[in-house]
Short mmCIF file of C-alpha atoms in Angstrom, two decimals:
data_model
loop_
_atom_site.label_atom_id
_atom_site.label_comp_id
_atom_site.label_asym_id
_atom_site.label_seq_id
_atom_site.Cartn_x
_atom_site.Cartn_y
_atom_site.Cartn_z
CA MET A 187 99.23 26.52 78.66
CA SER A 188 96.07 27.07 80.45
CA THR A 189 95.62 29.78 82.84
CA SER A 190 94.08 30.32 86.28
CA THR A 191 90.74 31.15 84.47
CA ASP A 192 90.35 27.84 83.15
CA VAL A 193 88.66 26.26 86.42
CA VAL A 194 85.11 27.32 85.34
CA GLU A 195 83.74 28.81 82.29
CA ALA A 196 80.05 29.07 83.34
CA PRO A 197 78.54 32.36 84.30
CA ALA A 198 78.53 33.20 87.98
CA ALA A 199 74.67 33.34 87.71
CA VAL A 200 74.26 29.83 87.33
CA PRO A 201 73.16 28.61 90.80
CA ALA A 202 74.83 24.90 90.17
CA SER A 203 78.20 26.36 89.63
CA SER A 204 78.41 29.29 92.03
CA ALA A 205 80.60 27.67 94.49
CA ARG A 206 82.81 26.53 91.77
CA SER A 207 83.05 30.14 90.25
CA ARG A 208 83.81 31.42 93.78
CA MET A 209 86.78 29.16 93.85
CA ALA A 210 87.87 30.20 90.49
CA GLU A 211 87.69 33.98 91.46
CA ALA A 212 89.79 33.30 94.62
CA LEU A 213 92.37 31.19 92.65
CA ARG A 214 92.60 34.09 90.28
CA HIS A 215 95.10 35.92 92.72
CA PRO A 216 98.76 34.78 91.85
CA VAL A 217 99.36 34.16 95.74
CA ALA A 218 96.43 31.98 96.17
CA LEU A 219 96.89 30.06 92.94
CA TRP A 220 100.69 29.41 93.89
CA THR A 221 100.13 28.56 97.49
CA ALA A 222 97.19 26.18 96.64
CA PRO A 223 99.21 23.13 95.60
CA ALA A 224 101.47 23.31 98.93
CA LEU A 225 98.32 23.77 101.19
CA VAL A 226 96.44 21.06 99.65
CA TYR A 227 99.31 18.61 99.74
CA LEU A 228 100.24 19.18 103.39
CA ALA A 229 96.69 19.13 104.22
CA VAL A 230 96.17 15.61 103.02
CA ARG A 231 99.47 14.39 104.52
CA GLN A 232 98.58 15.87 107.88
CA ILE A 233 95.18 13.91 107.72
CA GLY A 234 97.37 10.67 107.00
CA LEU A 235 99.66 11.49 109.96
CA PHE A 236 96.85 12.07 112.43
CA VAL A 237 95.07 8.87 111.73
CA LEU A 238 98.63 7.23 111.87
CA GLN A 239 99.23 8.66 115.29
CA LEU A 240 95.73 7.17 116.44
CA VAL A 241 96.19 3.97 115.25
CA VAL A 242 99.77 3.84 116.86
CA GLU A 243 98.01 4.68 120.48
CA TYR A 244 95.53 2.18 119.86
CA GLN A 245 98.06 -0.52 118.99
CA ASN A 246 100.16 0.55 121.85
CA LYS A 247 97.19 -0.08 124.36
CA THR A 248 96.29 -3.25 122.95
CA THR A 249 99.70 -4.80 122.62
CA GLY A 250 101.41 -3.15 125.28
CA ARG A 251 104.33 -1.61 123.07
CA ALA A 252 105.49 2.00 123.27
CA ASP A 253 106.04 2.81 119.76
CA THR A 254 105.75 6.39 118.32
CA SER A 255 104.62 7.73 114.97
CA VAL A 256 108.24 8.78 114.48
CA ASP A 257 109.48 5.02 115.17
CA ASN A 258 107.03 3.79 112.31
CA LEU A 259 107.90 6.65 109.84
CA LYS A 260 111.70 5.72 110.11
CA SER A 261 111.35 2.05 110.16
CA TRP A 262 112.23 -0.79 107.55
CA ASP A 263 113.96 1.04 104.68
CA GLY A 264 114.04 4.18 106.50
CA GLU A 265 116.74 2.66 108.94
CA TRP A 266 118.98 1.79 105.95
CA PHE A 267 118.69 5.38 104.34
CA LEU A 268 119.29 6.95 107.72
CA GLY A 269 122.56 4.83 108.20
CA ILE A 270 123.62 5.50 105.13
CA ALA A 271 123.32 9.34 105.36
CA GLU A 272 124.89 9.19 108.71
CA GLY A 273 127.89 6.82 107.96
CA GLY A 274 128.17 6.41 104.24
CA TYR A 275 128.04 3.07 102.67
CA ASP A 276 130.65 1.58 104.82
CA GLY A 277 129.33 3.00 107.93
CA VAL A 278 125.76 1.55 108.20
CA PRO A 279 125.13 0.02 111.71
CA MET A 280 125.60 -3.57 111.54
CA ARG A 281 122.14 -4.40 113.27
CA LEU A 282 120.73 -3.58 109.85
CA THR A 283 120.39 -6.70 107.62
CA ASP A 284 118.98 -7.84 104.31
CA ALA A 285 115.44 -9.92 104.21
CA ALA A 286 117.20 -13.00 105.24
CA GLY A 287 118.93 -11.54 108.24
CA GLN A 288 122.35 -11.55 106.50
CA ARG A 289 124.68 -8.80 106.07
CA THR A 290 128.01 -8.28 103.88
CA ASP A 291 130.07 -5.27 102.70
CA GLU A 292 127.74 -5.06 99.82
CA THR A 293 124.49 -5.33 101.20
CA PRO A 294 123.84 -1.33 101.59
CA LEU A 295 124.53 -0.86 97.95
CA ALA A 296 120.89 -1.96 97.16
CA PHE A 297 120.05 1.56 98.22
CA PHE A 298 120.59 4.41 95.94
CA PRO A 299 122.47 7.34 97.36
CA GLY A 300 120.46 10.41 96.06
CA TYR A 301 118.06 10.67 98.93
CA PRO A 302 120.81 9.95 101.79
CA ALA A 303 123.15 12.37 100.14
CA LEU A 304 120.38 15.31 100.59
CA VAL A 305 119.88 14.10 104.05
CA ARG A 306 123.47 13.98 104.78
CA TRP A 307 123.93 17.61 103.37
CA ILE A 308 120.82 19.00 105.08
CA GLY A 309 121.87 17.12 108.48
CA GLY A 310 125.24 19.13 108.29
CA LEU A 311 123.32 22.27 108.87
CA PRO A 312 123.77 23.67 112.48
CA GLY A 313 121.26 22.05 114.95
CA VAL A 314 120.06 19.51 112.57
CA ASP A 315 120.05 15.91 113.15
CA VAL A 316 119.91 13.37 110.72
CA VAL A 317 116.45 12.23 111.41
CA GLY A 318 115.25 15.68 111.41
CA ALA A 319 117.14 16.28 107.99
CA ALA A 320 115.54 13.08 106.58
CA PHE A 321 111.93 14.20 107.25
CA ALA A 322 112.76 17.62 106.09
CA VAL A 323 114.16 16.20 102.83
CA SER A 324 110.67 14.38 102.47
CA ILE A 325 108.49 17.23 103.07
CA ILE A 326 110.50 19.46 101.01
CA SER A 327 110.66 16.88 98.11
CA GLY A 328 106.92 16.03 98.50
CA LEU A 329 106.21 19.89 97.94
CA LEU A 330 108.31 20.18 94.96
CA CYS A 331 106.61 17.17 93.60
CA ALA A 332 103.16 18.81 94.25
CA TYR A 333 104.12 22.01 92.41
CA GLY A 334 105.30 19.51 89.54
CA LEU A 335 102.01 17.72 89.39
CA PHE A 336 100.24 21.04 89.50
CA VAL A 337 102.06 22.34 86.42
CA LEU A 338 101.72 18.70 84.82
CA GLY A 339 97.75 18.80 85.44
CA ARG A 340 97.86 22.30 83.84
CA VAL A 341 99.68 21.62 80.63
CA VAL A 342 98.64 18.12 79.52
CA ARG A 343 95.78 17.99 76.89
CA ASP A 344 92.55 19.58 78.38
CA GLY A 345 94.34 20.30 81.24
CA SER A 346 93.51 23.33 83.95
CA VAL A 347 94.06 24.68 87.11
CA ALA A 348 91.34 22.56 88.80
CA SER A 349 92.84 19.33 87.14
CA GLY A 350 96.33 20.34 88.43
CA LEU A 351 95.01 20.60 92.29
CA VAL A 352 92.84 17.54 91.64
CA LEU A 353 95.94 15.63 90.56
CA VAL A 354 98.20 16.96 93.69
CA THR A 355 95.14 15.55 96.02
CA LEU A 356 95.14 12.32 94.28
CA PHE A 357 98.76 11.89 94.52
CA ALA A 358 98.76 12.98 98.27
CA ALA A 359 95.87 10.36 98.98
CA SER A 360 97.15 7.52 97.10
CA PRO A 361 96.78 4.23 98.95
CA MET A 362 100.38 4.09 100.12
CA ALA A 363 101.01 8.01 100.27
CA VAL A 364 102.23 7.41 103.85
CA VAL A 365 105.86 6.72 102.50
CA LEU A 366 105.90 10.28 101.36
CA SER A 367 106.03 11.21 104.97
CA MET A 368 108.36 8.59 105.85
CA THR A 369 112.36 8.67 105.67
CA TYR A 370 112.01 6.85 102.35
CA SER A 371 113.14 7.82 98.94
CA GLU A 372 109.72 8.05 96.98
CA ALA A 373 109.04 11.77 97.48
CA THR A 374 112.37 12.71 96.27
CA PHE A 375 112.20 10.39 93.27
CA CYS A 376 108.48 11.68 92.34
CA ALA A 377 109.70 15.12 92.58
CA PHE A 378 112.46 14.51 90.10
CA ALA A 379 110.11 12.49 87.90
CA ALA A 380 107.28 15.12 87.97
CA TRP A 381 109.48 17.84 86.87
CA SER A 382 111.30 15.74 84.19
CA LEU A 383 107.97 14.91 82.47
CA VAL A 384 106.68 18.52 82.64
CA GLY A 385 109.83 19.01 80.74
CA VAL A 386 108.86 16.66 78.17
CA VAL A 387 105.10 17.70 77.79
CA ARG A 388 106.57 21.24 77.35
CA LYS A 389 109.52 20.25 75.41
CA ARG A 390 111.91 21.62 77.74
CA TRP A 391 114.39 19.02 77.07
CA LEU A 392 117.10 19.95 79.22
CA LEU A 393 114.74 20.12 82.05
CA ALA A 394 113.50 16.70 81.21
CA GLY A 395 117.08 15.33 80.99
CA VAL A 396 118.77 16.82 84.06
CA CYS A 397 115.65 15.88 86.33
CA CYS A 398 115.80 12.33 84.89
CA ALA A 399 119.65 11.90 85.43
CA ALA A 400 118.77 13.17 89.17
CA ALA A 401 116.04 10.73 89.47
CA GLY A 402 118.44 7.95 88.48
CA LEU A 403 120.49 8.59 91.40
CA VAL A 404 117.47 8.12 93.74
CA ARG A 405 115.65 4.92 92.84
CA PRO A 406 115.99 2.00 90.22
CA THR A 407 112.49 3.18 89.09
CA ALA A 408 114.13 5.87 87.04
CA ALA A 409 114.60 3.02 84.44
CA ALA A 410 110.89 3.80 83.46
CA LEU A 411 111.48 7.22 83.26
CA VAL A 412 114.73 7.27 81.34
CA VAL A 413 112.82 5.05 78.62
CA ALA A 414 109.93 7.48 78.19
CA VAL A 415 112.35 10.70 78.22
CA GLY A 416 114.68 8.83 75.91
CA LEU A 417 111.90 7.84 73.49
CA ALA A 418 110.31 11.26 73.53
CA ALA A 419 113.59 13.17 72.86
CA LEU A 420 114.27 10.58 69.98
CA VAL A 421 111.25 11.43 68.39
CA ALA A 422 111.67 15.29 68.84
CA VAL A 423 115.26 14.72 67.22
CA ILE A 424 113.77 12.90 64.16
CA ALA A 425 111.08 15.57 63.83
CA ASP A 426 113.93 18.41 64.06
CA ARG A 427 117.53 17.09 63.68
CA GLY A 428 118.74 20.63 64.57
CA ASP A 429 117.19 20.71 68.01
CA TRP A 430 120.19 20.45 70.01
CA ARG A 431 118.44 20.46 73.45
CA ALA A 432 116.59 17.25 72.53
CA TRP A 433 119.93 15.59 71.69
CA ALA A 434 121.42 16.89 75.06
CA GLY A 435 118.28 16.00 77.21
CA GLY A 436 118.10 12.37 75.75
CA LEU A 437 121.81 11.86 76.40
CA VAL A 438 121.95 13.19 79.75
CA ALA A 439 118.77 11.44 81.06
CA PRO A 440 120.35 8.06 81.76
CA LEU A 441 123.53 9.15 83.29
CA GLY A 442 122.24 9.08 86.76
CA LEU A 443 121.05 5.39 86.62
CA LEU A 444 123.80 4.28 84.60
CA GLY A 445 126.47 6.12 86.73
CA TYR A 446 125.06 4.49 90.00
CA LEU A 447 124.86 0.85 88.49
CA GLY A 448 128.33 1.34 87.18
CA TRP A 449 129.73 2.49 90.38
CA VAL A 450 128.17 -0.63 92.13
CA ALA A 451 129.56 -2.91 89.48
CA ALA A 452 133.27 -1.44 89.72
CA ARG A 453 132.93 -2.00 93.54
CA THR A 454 131.55 -5.45 93.48
CA GLY A 455 133.80 -6.67 90.46
CA ASP A 456 130.63 -7.89 88.77
CA LEU A 457 128.89 -5.95 85.84
CA THR A 458 125.61 -6.91 87.16
CA GLY A 459 126.63 -6.14 90.66
CA TRP A 460 123.44 -4.22 91.90
CA PHE A 461 121.22 -6.77 90.73
CA GLY A 462 123.33 -9.37 92.24
CA VAL A 463 123.07 -7.28 95.55
CA GLN A 464 119.13 -7.38 95.28
CA GLN A 465 118.74 -11.05 94.54
CA ARG A 466 121.20 -12.23 97.17
CA GLY A 467 119.77 -10.05 99.81
CA TRP A 468 116.20 -9.44 99.06
CA GLY A 469 115.47 -12.48 96.67
CA SER A 470 114.42 -9.71 93.97
CA LYS A 471 114.62 -10.17 90.34
CA PHE A 472 112.55 -9.56 87.03
CA ASP A 473 110.68 -12.95 86.47
CA GLY A 474 108.18 -11.43 84.08
CA GLY A 475 105.44 -11.45 86.76
CA VAL A 476 105.26 -15.08 87.52
CA ALA A 477 105.43 -14.52 91.15
CA THR A 478 102.84 -11.55 91.00
CA TRP A 479 100.44 -13.48 89.32
CA ASP A 480 100.83 -16.46 91.88
CA PHE A 481 100.40 -13.99 94.81
CA ALA A 482 97.28 -12.46 93.12
CA MET A 483 95.65 -15.67 92.40
CA GLY A 484 96.29 -17.06 95.87
CA HIS A 485 95.14 -14.13 97.63
CA LEU A 486 91.77 -13.62 95.49
CA ALA A 487 91.00 -17.55 95.74
CA ASN A 488 91.80 -17.32 99.62
CA PRO A 489 91.96 -13.94 101.08
CA ARG A 490 94.24 -14.02 103.98
CA SER A 491 94.85 -10.38 105.09
CA VAL A 492 93.17 -7.13 104.50
CA LEU A 493 96.65 -5.52 102.94
CA GLU A 494 97.56 -8.36 100.81
CA THR A 495 94.18 -8.58 99.32
CA GLY A 496 93.88 -4.83 99.14
CA THR A 497 97.32 -4.68 97.26
CA VAL A 498 95.85 -7.40 94.55
CA TRP A 499 93.13 -4.98 93.77
CA LEU A 500 95.31 -2.10 93.58
CA LEU A 501 97.33 -3.63 91.19
CA VAL A 502 94.21 -4.40 89.04
CA LEU A 503 93.15 -0.94 89.40
CA ALA A 504 96.48 0.21 88.04
CA ILE A 505 96.19 -1.93 84.83
CA VAL A 506 92.62 -0.70 84.34
CA LEU A 507 94.02 2.87 84.51
CA VAL A 508 96.51 2.28 81.93
CA PHE A 509 93.60 1.37 79.30
CA TYR A 510 91.87 4.40 80.58
CA ALA A 511 94.63 6.69 79.85
CA PHE A 512 94.68 5.24 76.11
CA GLN A 513 91.14 6.05 76.06
CA ARG A 514 91.59 9.59 77.30
CA ARG A 515 94.49 10.35 75.03
CA LEU A 516 96.95 11.12 77.60
CA GLU A 517 100.40 12.01 76.18
CA TRP A 518 102.22 8.96 74.99
CA PRO A 519 105.04 9.82 77.12
CA LEU A 520 103.04 10.00 80.11
CA ILE A 521 101.55 6.51 79.31
CA ALA A 522 104.88 4.93 78.59
CA TYR A 523 106.31 6.14 81.99
CA GLY A 524 103.27 4.93 83.92
CA ILE A 525 103.48 1.32 82.11
CA GLY A 526 107.38 1.18 82.70
CA VAL A 527 106.70 1.75 86.18
CA LEU A 528 103.71 -0.84 86.53
CA VAL A 529 105.74 -3.27 84.52
CA MET A 530 108.74 -2.83 86.85
CA ASP A 531 106.38 -3.54 89.85
CA LEU A 532 104.58 -6.55 88.48
CA GLY A 533 107.43 -8.35 86.92
CA SER A 534 109.74 -8.17 90.06
CA ASN A 535 109.37 -11.33 92.31
CA GLY A 536 110.39 -9.26 95.33
CA LEU A 537 108.54 -8.66 98.56
CA MET A 538 104.80 -8.99 97.58
CA ASN A 539 103.92 -6.61 100.34
CA SER A 540 105.85 -3.73 98.73
CA LYS A 541 103.82 -3.58 95.61
CA ALA A 542 101.34 -1.10 96.62
CA ARG A 543 104.17 1.22 97.81
CA LEU A 544 106.20 0.70 94.36
CA LEU A 545 102.91 1.89 92.59
CA LEU A 546 103.33 5.34 93.99
CA PRO A 547 105.51 6.73 91.30
CA ALA A 548 103.04 5.86 88.58
CA PHE A 549 101.44 9.16 89.20
CA THR A 550 100.76 9.60 85.71
CA LEU A 551 97.83 7.02 85.45
CA LEU A 552 96.01 9.37 87.97
CA VAL A 553 96.09 12.08 85.41
CA PRO A 554 93.02 11.16 83.24
CA LEU A 555 90.85 10.97 86.64
CA ALA A 556 91.98 14.19 87.58
CA LEU A 557 90.82 15.52 84.00
CA VAL A 558 87.49 14.07 84.35
CA LEU A 559 86.92 15.00 88.43
CA ALA A 560 87.96 18.45 87.58
CA ARG A 561 84.72 18.81 85.08
CA ARG A 562 82.45 17.54 87.97
CA ARG A 563 80.32 19.29 90.43
CA LEU A 564 82.33 20.71 93.40
CA SER A 565 80.26 18.29 95.96
CA THR A 566 81.32 15.31 93.78
CA VAL A 567 85.14 16.38 93.77
CA LEU A 568 85.14 16.91 97.44
CA THR A 569 83.26 13.89 98.07
CA VAL A 570 85.74 11.56 96.06
CA LEU A 571 88.74 13.29 97.31
CA GLY A 572 87.65 12.88 100.53
CA VAL A 573 86.95 9.24 100.38
CA ALA A 574 90.35 8.85 98.99
CA THR A 575 92.18 10.79 101.66
CA LEU A 576 90.34 8.91 104.50
CA PHE A 577 91.26 5.52 102.75
CA SER A 578 94.95 6.45 102.22
CA ALA A 579 95.30 7.66 105.76
CA TRP A 580 93.79 4.11 107.00
CA PHE A 581 95.76 1.97 104.51
CA GLY A 582 99.06 3.59 105.37
CA ALA A 583 98.58 3.60 109.05
CA TYR A 584 97.53 -0.10 108.93
CA SER A 585 100.54 -0.85 106.84
CA LEU A 586 102.87 0.73 109.34
CA ALA A 587 101.61 0.31 112.49
CA VAL A 588 99.34 -3.12 112.40
CA TRP A 589 100.77 -5.00 109.53
CA GLN A 590 103.92 -6.92 110.50
CA TYR A 591 105.77 -7.18 107.40
CA ALA A 592 107.75 -4.85 105.20
CA ILE A 593 106.02 -2.22 103.17
#
């Protein structure tokens, strides 16, 4: 595993690398090293929230509305998670409906229980309401994810402290990273996924399996993680049949996802109960990418909105990053996970405006970019990351405060 001295190896006497050398020297202290991921993550997300506040204020002046940033940050699916956290699946406010404006007893089952369960637990503390608890869970989850990505960026092939910090920044500055600051489940899922993949790369199979199982209680995207962890554990078992930890990790990994899907099946009396709830309520099913292809071709031929056209190009970029990951020889379980997330996103015919948000968990596709950027001049690194941060802040603010459809 790389150490904190991996940031630079050029002598301090070389003028072109003096700034990088000073940064490396500062990061040699353990306190500085292990506070850096949190500070970087929080700084990038704070810029995003600041821009959101500016956009919300501008929209209020031009439209006569009285929205707040908090209103936007707990909108859409966030309201469902808050409702489940406060009243359970049977106590969600009746004003919340599916995409068709309908509501049945089964509608809330579309939302996985992991995030609202954590919110309910935090909300049970003295003086904490459910909204504050939801934001607290998202912030804490984001920080845990940042540390997971920092470690992942260090332990991958050719990794270093610098690549770990760059990876944290790229993730926090992803186009739809605003969802990490919302009452959504993405931050919690990504935290479990990041540490599960750290376990895979470091062959800590119990860590990989337990975190994968936890992720399966948070989002259906865990299916991609289950495949990656399961295949990696299988390869390890084939190589060493006596490795009981690989056996255990592989067997534990799918339990969270299968457990919730099984519970919904029992409650609905339908083996494919959760998938039925999704299809009836949100028209979401796996169609192999037909709807996504039609959406992309329609908007490339006749652009109708900034957000939708931008979403198409982000999907194209994600596909390019898959090939780049192969070229850079990224560890195959990380590629498998990234492809899995991408296939689930592209292959679903659900809300097209959610495509950019659903790409967020495919953070492993950012690892090769982090490895390359970490070896560039400090000025180049700061410029690229600064532009990414500002674009993310604008894109997220526009999606929430200006765009009128679901994210």
